[in-house]
Amino acid sequence: MKSINLTINGKKISKEVEDYTLLSTFIRENLNLTGTHIGCDTSQCGACVVHVDGKSMKSCALLAADVNGAKVTTIEGLADNGKLHPMQEAFKKHHGLQCGYCTPGMVMSAVDLLKNKKNPSDKEIREWLEGNICRCTGYQNIVAAVKDAASKM
Amino acid sequence: MAASMIGSKVERKEDKKFLTGKGRYTADITLANQTFAYFIRSPHARAKIKNIDTSKAKKASGVIDVLTAKELNEDKIGGLIAGWKIVSKDGTDMKIPPHPALASDSVNYVGDHVALVVAETLQQARDAAELVKVDYKVLKAVVNTGDAMNSESIHDGIDKNLSFDWELGDKAKTDEAFSSADKIVKMTLTNNRLVPNAMEPRASIGDFNPSSEELTLYTTSQNPHLSRLVMSAFNAIHPEHKFRIVAPDVGGGFGSKIYPYAEDVVVAWAAKRLQRPVKWVCERTDSFLSDCHGRDHITNCELAIKNDGTVTGLKVDTIANLGGYASLFATVTPTYLYGPLVLGLYNIASAYCNVKAVYTNTAPVDAYRGAGRPEATYMIERLMDKAAKEMGMDRAEFRKKNFIRQFPHQQCLVHNIDSGDYEAHFNKALELSDYSNFEKRKAESAAKGKLRGIGFSTYIEACGIAPSAAVMSLGAGVGLWESAEIRFNATGNISVMTGTHSHGQSHDTTFAQIVADKLGVPMENIDLVHGDTDKGPFGMGTYGSRSLAVGGTAIAKACDKIVEKGKKVAAHMLEANPDEIEFKDGEFIVPNSNKKKTIGEIAFACYLPGTYGEIKSPLPEGVEPGLKETAFYDPVNFSFPAGSHVCEVEVDPTTGETKVDTYTCVDDFGNLINPMIVEGQIHGGLAQGIGQALYENAYYDETGQLVTASYMDYTMPRADNFPEFRIDYTCTPATSNPLGVKGCGEAGAIASPPAVMNAVIDAIGTEVSMPATSEKVWKALKDKSDTKKKAA
Ligand code: FES
Ligand code: FES
């Protein structure tokens, strides 16, 4: 067991975890934040993407103990006091989601892209999102949403 | 309120919860006192089970029980069923092997269910699973579709591994067309096996309430009502009236979540037996192994053609792989969902289709997006392309020459197509894709050292599954009508209950649009309830692009009944004749007067039928209180969406890499309720179809091990694999339902594989099979140039 201290969605917490606990498991099971999804067991689908100190990371590829002291933001922490983030608004407007399963990871990943690139081209968006699999949307509306969000942020 | 919600791009009601992480999928549910389940699966494709020793595992820390076929038999739990009877051409019934929920004496594919470990934590369940000793006698596996009939039988009493040998069409008439043909064009095609890969892995949680004796199963299902019926009637887990199935938010299905799986049966039963909640969540690797797969056909097909290009006959001979057992819809998929569709959009006077379905030691194959129709479309569209080339005709002209032109059209096989205009969408697709300038673009690609090709595909679907009389006469175990209930609450908001299920299809929005339009109530006051057998009426679920055409119509009909009752009440309150009352935009009006009542006022009066001024009661004599109506809808015919797709690819001959450069589609889905949602459905279908053509393949090695059992080995299409799709429509409304809708959920996946493959083959000038990976394309090009060199 290890004891860890984290800031999750702006709230400081400290918990005991098993050494082998994945960050994704910790978020879902210990913190009950089930917006972070698990889509694979080989770290290749991106459904579990969260922000660790502002950078998008696959939470299934990290141990909870590894991010001790970090600031973690999950999809639940993206809206500001009930006001949707421009990326969330854009996904809604452009029908960038269907079943919603890939969506939290997709949105968190896209938000990080815009931190690094103010006005990405279609090609840059598609390449950046290469680590996030969506089986429903065919990606086109996701690309449109990210572009639209870029113009508003 | 807008005059009409139907046809508007309304943003989705369901989005906010998903975008803020508040979706609630099965794996997100935690019950008090829950236990965790882990399935022990067969590591062998084919083996006899000599013994299962669970004694050590049962003693391991945290373990509550280890369950096997022995306990399943003690409780008389029935096996899984095939829900559609197929009769072979010799009149004998299909052969179905027993399919126990936990293997009793043999296993038939890698991933087959052998035992269940239930423990206090998942880690404990997994650790204990290692202690279960299963003694297998490994046998030689039968893996290939094409070899199955020449291999040892894998199931006792099923000779040649053949489940059925089914036929459709007039053989003699077709033979005649071939003997009088000027030209016969033949080909052999493989439709590659796919893994559906909904992004949410399957999951189930069983929960038994000893006080009410109610058993609840939370599960990732596309049709909870049907699952409950099957699990009560056939698996005998629990009586239907005490059994509740809840399918909460479901993260995609594409067919793979239509049928109850062994895991659902075992988890529900275990919860009842152990009297504690049992939670099971599938890992992706196990999804690859045990979710039902799709497609997997080998087909020989041929066309009889006259010198002027008229196609007069079609022969199709298919071997369809069922996998290790026959899953619920496995037998209808390669027969009635396939055979009747092999004619495509063409007016062909004679056809004969023979399908042999075989068992192999692979995961069961069942309906996957399009189910049978992609296989039919791939066959006819590849064959038409080849025929045009061999006839020396332009591929577009050859298609047009053979299109059906008059509607309704009775095809020579089964379907009577009510409406369509095939030349209209084909011409529009040619124009939108700028076909006339293709040669110019090809030259430009050539100048860069690239090979450019163009491919067409046209398709027809039989959707809106479907008319009960029709499907039951064809062997279906149940009718496929749909139900709806509109509950108007006293305060004026509405709960709409549907028997369909939404797992990405946006029913919350589309169905609310229909109700808003019909009843003049704002969208935000309408709530769709689905996915819980305790809440809504029995329904058939979502698949076969049926929800809107059948379920949507049931909703519209229930709305009509509400209006009908509302008119009686309004007439009484307004002291008018019910016949003269008009209903418009949510108001009941006496024409040529200022007398009116809103639908909200009527609802209120129906629930609180007290005195209204002069009126003693707002309810006329004989009218019951309340405002709630149920409707069941059983359509008279299938609906027939159709469309034309054009794909252009660019191939790099040095690497074999194929890029989809442009993709154009023009579809006729009849009337559209929400074009934004329809577009989304097309995009998703296209990605899956292009995925099948270029990337995806479930590959078993000769011992029956699934080589492609993770996202490292199974290539899922990703964002950078696609161009921006160009989408347009034509519209001939369906006549088989009052909404005039045809269904759009599967079109993309049906039409795109042949469009892409025809383009690839056009580019490289030689055959290649799906998926046309870089390696295969490169090899095909090399073989072609080697043969040329040899010939020189
Ligand atoms: S769960 Fe798939 S990448 Fe993390
Ligand atoms: S919306 Fe379903 S996986 Fe992306």
PDB file of N, CA and C in Angstrom, chain B residues 144-147 188-191 296-300 317-321 338 356:
ATOM      1  N   ASN B 144     -11.019 -23.230 -41.037  1.00  0.00           N
ATOM      2  CA  ASN B 144     -11.352 -22.496 -42.257  1.00  0.00           C
ATOM      3  C   ASN B 144     -12.754 -22.751 -42.768  1.00  0.00           C
ATOM      4  N   THR B 145     -13.386 -21.670 -43.156  1.00  0.00           N
ATOM      5  CA  THR B 145     -14.732 -21.731 -43.723  1.00  0.00           C
ATOM      6  C   THR B 145     -14.772 -22.709 -44.897  1.00  0.00           C
ATOM      7  N   GLY B 146     -13.812 -22.566 -45.771  1.00  0.00           N
ATOM      8  CA  GLY B 146     -13.814 -23.371 -46.997  1.00  0.00           C
ATOM      9  C   GLY B 146     -13.528 -24.847 -46.759  1.00  0.00           C
ATOM     10  N   ASP B 147     -12.819 -25.186 -45.668  1.00  0.00           N
ATOM     11  CA  ASP B 147     -12.453 -26.595 -45.421  1.00  0.00           C
ATOM     12  C   ASP B 147     -13.458 -27.333 -44.546  1.00  0.00           C
ATOM     13  N   THR B 188     -14.936 -15.554 -57.542  1.00  0.00           N
ATOM     14  CA  THR B 188     -14.956 -16.104 -56.193  1.00  0.00           C
ATOM     15  C   THR B 188     -14.557 -14.986 -55.239  1.00  0.00           C
ATOM     16  N   LEU B 189     -15.331 -14.819 -54.184  1.00  0.00           N
ATOM     17  CA  LEU B 189     -15.082 -13.708 -53.263  1.00  0.00           C
ATOM     18  C   LEU B 189     -15.047 -14.187 -51.820  1.00  0.00           C
ATOM     19  N   THR B 190     -14.199 -13.553 -51.047  1.00  0.00           N
ATOM     20  CA  THR B 190     -14.173 -13.834 -49.614  1.00  0.00           C
ATOM     21  C   THR B 190     -14.655 -12.592 -48.890  1.00  0.00           C
ATOM     22  N   ASN B 191     -15.623 -12.756 -48.010  1.00  0.00           N
ATOM     23  CA  ASN B 191     -16.033 -11.635 -47.173  1.00  0.00           C
ATOM     24  C   ASN B 191     -15.397 -11.843 -45.809  1.00  0.00           C
ATOM     25  N   ASP B 296     -17.656 -13.357 -42.735  1.00  0.00           N
ATOM     26  CA  ASP B 296     -17.012 -14.658 -42.939  1.00  0.00           C
ATOM     27  C   ASP B 296     -17.775 -15.552 -43.920  1.00  0.00           C
ATOM     28  N   HIS B 297     -17.775 -15.132 -45.168  1.00  0.00           N
ATOM     29  CA  HIS B 297     -18.383 -15.907 -46.254  1.00  0.00           C
ATOM     30  C   HIS B 297     -17.338 -16.208 -47.325  1.00  0.00           C
ATOM     31  N   ILE B 298     -17.524 -17.343 -47.991  1.00  0.00           N
ATOM     32  CA  ILE B 298     -16.820 -17.579 -49.256  1.00  0.00           C
ATOM     33  C   ILE B 298     -17.903 -17.783 -50.301  1.00  0.00           C
ATOM     34  N   THR B 299     -17.805 -17.059 -51.396  1.00  0.00           N
ATOM     35  CA  THR B 299     -18.894 -17.078 -52.373  1.00  0.00           C
ATOM     36  C   THR B 299     -18.389 -17.254 -53.799  1.00  0.00           C
ATOM     37  N   ASN B 300     -19.032 -18.168 -54.518  1.00  0.00           N
ATOM     38  CA  ASN B 300     -18.846 -18.253 -55.966  1.00  0.00           C
ATOM     39  C   ASN B 300     -20.098 -17.655 -56.577  1.00  0.00           C
ATOM     40  N   ASP B 317     -23.435 -18.956 -54.806  1.00  0.00           N
ATOM     41  CA  ASP B 317     -23.194 -20.169 -54.038  1.00  0.00           C
ATOM     42  C   ASP B 317     -22.270 -19.776 -52.886  1.00  0.00           C
ATOM     43  N   THR B 318     -22.822 -19.788 -51.658  1.00  0.00           N
ATOM     44  CA  THR B 318     -22.068 -19.230 -50.526  1.00  0.00           C
ATOM     45  C   THR B 318     -21.861 -20.263 -49.426  1.00  0.00           C
ATOM     46  N   ILE B 319     -20.673 -20.245 -48.854  1.00  0.00           N
ATOM     47  CA  ILE B 319     -20.453 -20.985 -47.609  1.00  0.00           C
ATOM     48  C   ILE B 319     -20.337 -19.930 -46.517  1.00  0.00           C
ATOM     49  N   ALA B 320     -21.197 -20.034 -45.507  1.00  0.00           N
ATOM     50  CA  ALA B 320     -21.180 -19.065 -44.410  1.00  0.00           C
ATOM     51  C   ALA B 320     -20.712 -19.775 -43.150  1.00  0.00           C
ATOM     52  N   ASN B 321     -19.777 -19.145 -42.465  1.00  0.00           N
ATOM     53  CA  ASN B 321     -19.225 -19.722 -41.239  1.00  0.00           C
ATOM     54  C   ASN B 321     -20.087 -19.302 -40.044  1.00  0.00           C
ATOM     55  N   TYR B 338     -29.715 -12.112 -46.367  1.00  0.00           N
ATOM     56  CA  TYR B 338     -28.691 -12.110 -47.414  1.00  0.00           C
ATOM     57  C   TYR B 338     -29.274 -12.473 -48.783  1.00  0.00           C
ATOM     58  N   LYS B 356     -24.664 -22.630 -47.773  1.00  0.00           N
ATOM     59  CA  LYS B 356     -24.347 -23.725 -46.859  1.00  0.00           C
ATOM     60  C   LYS B 356     -23.709 -23.101 -45.616  1.00  0.00           C
TER      61      LYS B 356
END
